[in-house]
PDB file of C-alpha atoms in Angstrom:
ATOM      1  CA  TRP A  25       0.475  -0.028   0.156  1.00  0.00           C
ATOM      2  CA  VAL A  26       1.449   3.128  -1.122  1.00  0.00           C
ATOM      3  CA  GLY A  27       0.518   6.556  -1.895  1.00  0.00           C
ATOM      4  CA  GLU A  28      -3.730   5.410  -1.866  1.00  0.00           C
ATOM      5  CA  VAL A  29      -5.981   6.468   0.688  1.00  0.00           C
ATOM      6  CA  PRO A  30      -9.921   5.785   0.976  1.00  0.00           C
ATOM      7  CA  LEU A  31     -11.636   8.615   1.890  1.00  0.00           C
ATOM      8  CA  THR A  32     -14.282   9.349   4.034  1.00  0.00           C
ATOM      9  CA  SER A  33     -16.781  12.342   4.265  1.00  0.00           C
ATOM     10  CA  SER A  34     -20.469  13.311   3.759  1.00  0.00           C
ATOM     11  CA  VAL A  35     -22.639  13.674   0.925  1.00  0.00           C
ATOM     12  CA  ALA A  36     -23.772  17.148  -0.248  1.00  0.00           C
ATOM     13  CA  VAL A  37     -27.672  16.759   0.576  1.00  0.00           C
ATOM     14  CA  TYR A  38     -29.914  19.076  -1.504  1.00  0.00           C
ATOM     15  CA  ALA A  39     -33.549  19.786  -1.757  1.00  0.00           C
ATOM     16  CA  ALA A  40     -36.172  18.429  -4.509  1.00  0.00           C
ATOM     17  CA  GLY A  41     -35.588  20.913  -7.132  1.00  0.00           C
ATOM     18  CA  ASP A  42     -32.867  22.512  -5.763  1.00  0.00           C
ATOM     19  CA  ILE A  43     -30.124  20.511  -6.856  1.00  0.00           C
ATOM     20  CA  PRO A  44     -27.991  22.591  -9.559  1.00  0.00           C
ATOM     21  CA  LEU A  45     -26.720  21.697 -12.667  1.00  0.00           C
ATOM     22  CA  THR A  46     -23.229  21.647 -11.628  1.00  0.00           C
ATOM     23  CA  SER A  47     -22.937  19.451  -8.192  1.00  0.00           C
ATOM     24  CA  GLU A  48     -19.664  18.891  -6.175  1.00  0.00           C
ATOM     25  CA  LEU A  49     -17.881  15.460  -5.797  1.00  0.00           C
ATOM     26  CA  THR A  50     -17.551  15.004  -2.858  1.00  0.00           C
ATOM     27  CA  ASN A  51     -14.685  12.507  -0.840  1.00  0.00           C
ATOM     28  CA  ASN A  52     -16.531   9.683  -0.035  1.00  0.00           C
ATOM     29  CA  MET A  53     -16.922   9.272  -4.059  1.00  0.00           C
ATOM     30  CA  ILE A  54     -13.512   9.534  -4.431  1.00  0.00           C
ATOM     31  CA  ASN A  55     -11.462   6.156  -3.642  1.00  0.00           C
ATOM     32  CA  LYS A  56      -8.696   7.165  -4.434  1.00  0.00           C
ATOM     33  CA  VAL A  57      -5.580   9.807  -3.685  1.00  0.00           C
ATOM     34  CA  THR A  58      -1.846   9.249  -5.526  1.00  0.00           C
ATOM     35  CA  PHE A  59       0.595  11.453  -4.892  1.00  0.00           C
ATOM     36  CA  GLN A  60       3.679  11.035  -7.151  1.00  0.00           C
ATOM     37  CA  LYS A  61       7.183  12.512  -8.112  1.00  0.00           C
ATOM     38  CA  LYS A  62       9.849  12.262 -10.450  1.00  0.00           C
ATOM     39  CA  VAL A  63      12.441   9.584  -9.691  1.00  0.00           C
ATOM     40  CA  ASN A  64      15.551   9.469 -12.382  1.00  0.00           C
ATOM     41  CA  GLY A  65      12.476  10.507 -14.639  1.00  0.00           C
ATOM     42  CA  VAL A  66      10.122   7.828 -14.081  1.00  0.00           C
ATOM     43  CA  TRP A  67       6.735   8.646 -11.681  1.00  0.00           C
ATOM     44  CA  THR A  68       6.869   6.840  -8.354  1.00  0.00           C
ATOM     45  CA  ASN A  69       4.463   6.558  -5.840  1.00  0.00           C
ATOM     46  CA  LEU A  70       4.631   8.707  -2.350  1.00  0.00           C
ATOM     47  CA  ALA A  71       4.046   6.838   0.540  1.00  0.00           C
ATOM     48  CA  ALA A  72       0.757   8.208   2.625  1.00  0.00           C
ATOM     49  CA  ASP A  73       3.494  11.114   5.046  1.00  0.00           C
ATOM     50  CA  ASP A  74       6.289  11.515   2.987  1.00  0.00           C
ATOM     51  CA  THR A  75       8.273  14.645   3.418  1.00  0.00           C
ATOM     52  CA  ILE A  76       8.998  16.466   0.273  1.00  0.00           C
ATOM     53  CA  THR A  77      11.161  19.792  -1.050  1.00  0.00           C
ATOM     54  CA  SER A  78       8.945  23.242  -2.041  1.00  0.00           C
ATOM     55  CA  GLY A  79       9.133  23.155  -5.222  1.00  0.00           C
ATOM     56  CA  THR A  80       8.834  19.696  -6.120  1.00  0.00           C
ATOM     57  CA  GLU A  81       6.791  19.020  -9.104  1.00  0.00           C
ATOM     58  CA  LEU A  82       4.364  15.757  -8.630  1.00  0.00           C
ATOM     59  CA  GLN A  83       0.980  14.309 -10.356  1.00  0.00           C
ATOM     60  CA  PHE A  84      -1.324  13.807  -8.836  1.00  0.00           C
ATOM     61  CA  ILE A  85      -3.904  10.733  -9.759  1.00  0.00           C
ATOM     62  CA  LEU A  86      -7.779  10.921  -8.319  1.00  0.00           C
ATOM     63  CA  GLU A  87     -10.106   7.971  -8.160  1.00  0.00           C
ATOM     64  CA  TYR A  88     -13.862   8.650  -8.386  1.00  0.00           C
ATOM     65  CA  SER A  89     -17.378   6.698  -8.190  1.00  0.00           C
ATOM     66  CA  LEU A  90     -20.275   8.130  -8.802  1.00  0.00           C
ATOM     67  CA  PRO A  91     -23.516   6.460  -6.803  1.00  0.00           C
ATOM     68  CA  GLN A  92     -26.675   5.964  -9.495  1.00  0.00           C
ATOM     69  CA  ASN A  93     -28.065   9.059  -9.967  1.00  0.00           C
ATOM     70  CA  THR A  94     -25.260  10.949  -9.265  1.00  0.00           C
ATOM     71  CA  LEU A  95     -25.574  12.130 -12.685  1.00  0.00           C
ATOM     72  CA  SER A  96     -29.019  13.151 -14.700  1.00  0.00           C
ATOM     73  CA  SER A  97     -29.677  15.003 -18.429  1.00  0.00           C
ATOM     74  CA  GLY A  98     -30.025  18.882 -16.296  1.00  0.00           C
ATOM     75  CA  ARG A  99     -27.183  17.783 -13.879  1.00  0.00           C
ATOM     76  CA  ASP A 100     -24.282  16.987 -16.306  1.00  0.00           C
ATOM     77  CA  THR A 101     -20.938  18.567 -14.260  1.00  0.00           C
ATOM     78  CA  LEU A 102     -19.135  17.752 -11.471  1.00  0.00           C
ATOM     79  CA  ALA A 103     -16.551  20.048  -9.392  1.00  0.00           C
ATOM     80  CA  TYR A 104     -14.308  20.109  -6.926  1.00  0.00           C
ATOM     81  CA  GLN A 105     -11.798  22.443  -5.122  1.00  0.00           C
ATOM     82  CA  LEU A 106      -8.136  20.830  -5.520  1.00  0.00           C
ATOM     83  CA  PRO A 107      -6.302  21.561  -1.824  1.00  0.00           C
ATOM     84  CA  GLY A 108      -3.953  23.900  -1.056  1.00  0.00           C
ATOM     85  CA  GLY A 109      -0.768  23.561  -0.663  1.00  0.00           C
ATOM     86  CA  LEU A 110       0.076  23.278  -4.657  1.00  0.00           C
ATOM     87  CA  GLY A 111       1.554  25.420  -6.713  1.00  0.00           C
ATOM     88  CA  SER A 112       2.278  25.874 -10.573  1.00  0.00           C
ATOM     89  CA  ILE A 113      -0.256  24.238 -11.358  1.00  0.00           C
ATOM     90  CA  SER A 114      -0.263  22.602 -14.833  1.00  0.00           C
ATOM     91  CA  ALA A 115      -3.704  23.855 -15.957  1.00  0.00           C
ATOM     92  CA  VAL A 116      -5.764  20.997 -18.163  1.00  0.00           C
ATOM     93  CA  THR A 117      -8.144  22.304 -20.912  1.00  0.00           C
ATOM     94  CA  ASP A 118      -8.913  19.068 -22.905  1.00  0.00           C
ATOM     95  CA  GLY A 119      -9.132  15.760 -20.132  1.00  0.00           C
ATOM     96  CA  LYS A 120     -10.794  13.010 -21.351  1.00  0.00           C
ATOM     97  CA  ILE A 121     -13.127  10.844 -18.640  1.00  0.00           C
ATOM     98  CA  VAL A 122     -12.691   7.429 -19.987  1.00  0.00           C
ATOM     99  CA  GLU A 123     -14.879   4.507 -19.524  1.00  0.00           C
ATOM    100  CA  LYS A 124     -12.265   1.406 -18.990  1.00  0.00           C
ATOM    101  CA  SER A 125     -13.193  -1.613 -20.999  1.00  0.00           C
ATOM    102  CA  THR A 126     -13.245  -5.154 -18.875  1.00  0.00           C
ATOM    103  CA  THR A 127     -14.161  -6.768 -22.065  1.00  0.00           C
ATOM    104  CA  PRO A 128     -10.656  -8.318 -24.078  1.00  0.00           C
ATOM    105  CA  GLY A 129     -10.578  -6.403 -27.343  1.00  0.00           C
ATOM    106  CA  VAL A 130     -12.723  -4.196 -26.156  1.00  0.00           C
ATOM    107  CA  ALA A 131     -11.574  -0.540 -26.483  1.00  0.00           C
ATOM    108  CA  ASP A 132     -12.034   1.986 -23.597  1.00  0.00           C
ATOM    109  CA  ARG A 133     -15.182   4.544 -24.345  1.00  0.00           C
ATOM    110  CA  GLU A 134     -14.780   8.098 -23.987  1.00  0.00           C
ATOM    111  CA  VAL A 135     -18.154   9.413 -21.962  1.00  0.00           C
ATOM    112  CA  GLY A 136     -16.728  13.118 -21.731  1.00  0.00           C
ATOM    113  CA  THR A 137     -14.336  15.839 -20.517  1.00  0.00           C
ATOM    114  CA  TYR A 138     -12.631  17.763 -17.250  1.00  0.00           C
ATOM    115  CA  THR A 139     -10.545  20.500 -17.057  1.00  0.00           C
ATOM    116  CA  ILE A 140      -8.591  21.812 -14.084  1.00  0.00           C
ATOM    117  CA  SER A 141      -7.632  25.296 -13.933  1.00  0.00           C
ATOM    118  CA  SER A 142      -4.822  27.107 -12.595  1.00  0.00           C
ATOM    119  CA  THR A 143      -6.380  27.483  -9.508  1.00  0.00           C
ATOM    120  CA  GLY A 144      -7.295  24.075  -8.617  1.00  0.00           C
ATOM    121  CA  GLU A 145     -10.555  24.323  -9.888  1.00  0.00           C
ATOM    122  CA  VAL A 146     -12.073  20.833 -11.458  1.00  0.00           C
ATOM    123  CA  HIS A 147     -15.011  20.031 -13.279  1.00  0.00           C
ATOM    124  CA  LEU A 148     -15.855  17.061 -15.421  1.00  0.00           C
ATOM    125  CA  THR A 149     -18.691  17.615 -17.299  1.00  0.00           C
ATOM    126  CA  PHE A 150     -20.391  13.623 -18.099  1.00  0.00           C
ATOM    127  CA  THR A 151     -21.833  13.807 -22.172  1.00  0.00           C
ATOM    128  CA  ASP A 152     -22.309   9.959 -22.214  1.00  0.00           C
ATOM    129  CA  ALA A 153     -26.533   8.755 -22.071  1.00  0.00           C
ATOM    130  CA  GLN A 154     -25.803   6.169 -20.527  1.00  0.00           C
ATOM    131  CA  TYR A 155     -24.375   7.571 -17.081  1.00  0.00           C
ATOM    132  CA  LEU A 156     -26.738  10.978 -18.087  1.00  0.00           C
ATOM    133  CA  ALA A 157     -29.266   8.509 -17.354  1.00  0.00           C
ATOM    134  CA  GLY A 158     -28.077   7.829 -14.286  1.00  0.00           C
ATOM    135  CA  ALA A 159     -25.807   4.725 -14.198  1.00  0.00           C
ATOM    136  CA  PRO A 160     -23.221   4.795 -11.391  1.00  0.00           C
ATOM    137  CA  PHE A 161     -19.392   5.483 -12.872  1.00  0.00           C
ATOM    138  CA  THR A 162     -16.173   5.648 -12.167  1.00  0.00           C
ATOM    139  CA  GLY A 163     -13.073   7.221 -13.251  1.00  0.00           C
ATOM    140  CA  THR A 164      -9.999   8.664 -13.065  1.00  0.00           C
ATOM    141  CA  PHE A 165      -8.737  12.343 -13.601  1.00  0.00           C
ATOM    142  CA  LYS A 166      -5.130  13.601 -12.962  1.00  0.00           C
ATOM    143  CA  PHE A 167      -2.837  16.014 -13.389  1.00  0.00           C
ATOM    144  CA  THR A 168       1.064  17.930 -12.337  1.00  0.00           C
ATOM    145  CA  ALA A 169       1.762  20.760  -9.719  1.00  0.00           C
ATOM    146  CA  LYS A 170       4.666  21.852  -7.697  1.00  0.00           C
ATOM    147  CA  ALA A 171       4.385  21.806  -4.111  1.00  0.00           C
ATOM    148  CA  ASN A 172       4.624  25.711  -2.086  1.00  0.00           C
ATOM    149  CA  TYR A 173       5.794  25.981   1.251  1.00  0.00           C
ATOM    150  CA  THR A 174       3.168  28.536   2.739  1.00  0.00           C
ATOM    151  CA  GLY A 175       3.063  29.996   6.538  1.00  0.00           C
ATOM    152  CA  THR A 176       6.058  30.146   8.741  1.00  0.00           C
ATOM    153  CA  GLU A 177       6.347  26.923  11.023  1.00  0.00           C
ATOM    154  CA  ASP A 178       8.502  24.646  10.183  1.00  0.00           C
ATOM    155  CA  SER A 179       6.657  22.464   7.161  1.00  0.00           C
ATOM    156  CA  SER A 180       3.198  23.164   5.673  1.00  0.00           C
ATOM    157  CA  GLU A 181       1.078  20.707   3.961  1.00  0.00           C
ATOM    158  CA  ILE A 182      -0.756  19.281   0.857  1.00  0.00           C
ATOM    159  CA  LYS A 183      -4.374  17.975   2.358  1.00  0.00           C
ATOM    160  CA  PHE A 184      -7.373  16.197   1.105  1.00  0.00           C
ATOM    161  CA  LYS A 185     -10.212  16.583   2.870  1.00  0.00           C
ATOM    162  CA  ASP A 186      -9.768  12.772   4.699  1.00  0.00           C
ATOM    163  CA  GLY A 187      -6.648  13.904   6.176  1.00  0.00           C
ATOM    164  CA  PHE A 188      -4.290  12.700   3.693  1.00  0.00           C
ATOM    165  CA  THR A 189      -1.039  14.573   3.784  1.00  0.00           C
ATOM    166  CA  LEU A 190       2.241  15.389   2.346  1.00  0.00           C
ATOM    167  CA  THR A 191       4.421  17.948   4.776  1.00  0.00           C
ATOM    168  CA  ILE A 192       6.347  20.370   2.661  1.00  0.00           C
ATOM    169  CA  LYS A 193       9.750  20.791   4.144  1.00  0.00           C
ATOM    170  CA  LYS A 194      10.510  25.096   4.690  1.00  0.00           C
ATOM    171  CA  PRO A 195      13.158  25.825   2.301  1.00  0.00           C
ATOM    172  CA  ASP A 196      16.357  26.667   3.343  1.00  0.00           C
ATOM    173  CA  PRO A 197      17.201  30.288   3.352  1.00  0.00           C
ATOM    174  CA  ASP A 198      18.717  31.766  -0.045  1.00  0.00           C
ATOM    175  CA  VAL A 199      22.246  33.100   1.402  1.00  0.00           C
ATOM    176  CA  THR A 200      24.578  35.628  -0.708  1.00  0.00           C
ATOM    177  CA  ILE A 201      28.203  36.392   0.222  1.00  0.00           C
ATOM    178  CA  LYS A 202      29.425  39.588  -1.194  1.00  0.00           C
ATOM    179  CA  LYS A 203      33.245  40.548  -1.131  1.00  0.00           C
ATOM    180  CA  SER A 204      34.141  44.077  -1.775  1.00  0.00           C
ATOM    181  CA  ALA A 205      37.296  46.385  -1.576  1.00  0.00           C
ATOM    182  CA  GLN A 206      37.393  48.705   1.800  1.00  0.00           C
ATOM    183  CA  SER A 207      36.979  52.439   1.227  1.00  0.00           C
ATOM    184  CA  GLY A 208      39.870  54.196   0.910  1.00  0.00           C
ATOM    185  CA  LYS A 209      41.734  51.521   1.667  1.00  0.00           C
ATOM    186  CA  SER A 210      43.724  49.257  -0.896  1.00  0.00           C
ATOM    187  CA  PHE A 211      43.000  45.846  -1.502  1.00  0.00           C
ATOM    188  CA  ILE A 212      46.868  44.743  -0.595  1.00  0.00           C
ATOM    189  CA  GLU A 213      48.711  46.374   2.518  1.00  0.00           C
ATOM    190  CA  THR A 214      52.644  45.993   3.334  1.00  0.00           C
ATOM    191  CA  LEU A 215      52.201  46.335   7.259  1.00  0.00           C
ATOM    192  CA  ASP A 216      55.244  48.264   8.506  1.00  0.00           C
ATOM    193  CA  ASP A 217      56.462  44.450   9.837  1.00  0.00           C
ATOM    194  CA  GLY A 218      56.567  43.265   6.480  1.00  0.00           C
ATOM    195  CA  ARG A 219      53.232  41.254   6.839  1.00  0.00           C
ATOM    196  CA  VAL A 220      50.637  42.049   4.150  1.00  0.00           C
ATOM    197  CA  ARG A 221      47.175  42.142   4.958  1.00  0.00           C
ATOM    198  CA  PHE A 222      44.374  41.932   2.841  1.00  0.00           C
ATOM    199  CA  ASN A 223      41.275  44.493   3.298  1.00  0.00           C
ATOM    200  CA  PHE A 224      37.636  44.081   2.199  1.00  0.00           C
ATOM    201  CA  ASP A 225      34.052  43.866   3.612  1.00  0.00           C
ATOM    202  CA  VAL A 226      32.178  40.375   3.467  1.00  0.00           C
ATOM    203  CA  THR A 227      28.613  41.189   3.666  1.00  0.00           C
ATOM    204  CA  VAL A 228      26.169  38.035   4.190  1.00  0.00           C
ATOM    205  CA  SER A 229      22.621  38.355   3.478  1.00  0.00           C
ATOM    206  CA  THR A 230      19.655  35.940   3.006  1.00  0.00           C
TER     207      THR A 230
END
């Protein structure tokens, strides 16, 4: 078991006649969250509670299951907000929602599209009549982003609603060292006793 965590939460409930055209993809609909980072050029699963460095590029794979009657012809889109702690989210404008075939020789089937904005807003839009008639569905979506340290503590977190967490280590401060000649003095000075002295100032800044 690596990088996969079941999620549990309550589903949003609406009164009859109040269901919006866009509904929320809630935590109880999500089966797995897989975090990956590149190791020798290959996406590799991260274990839960791993600690990573701010700026690390990550790939996220979310698997979800929609119960029967989640979708309808008047409610074809689900929305989801990615958690904090993510920076440089690579926007997805043409993601494909695919029905995976379980029959040998039968190809997977596209049943909708998804988009992910640079601010982490996910929209899953279904176009297939079978699912718009309320059939249950299981699918995935994925994206890449960078771990982004925020706050003032020693670490911050990327935390999904279930508590699945990656810890982001506080980055080491950038240290700049500058050496310059002292005003009004020669850089090399010969003392009365014959020793040589170098005159310069060292400035260290973060």
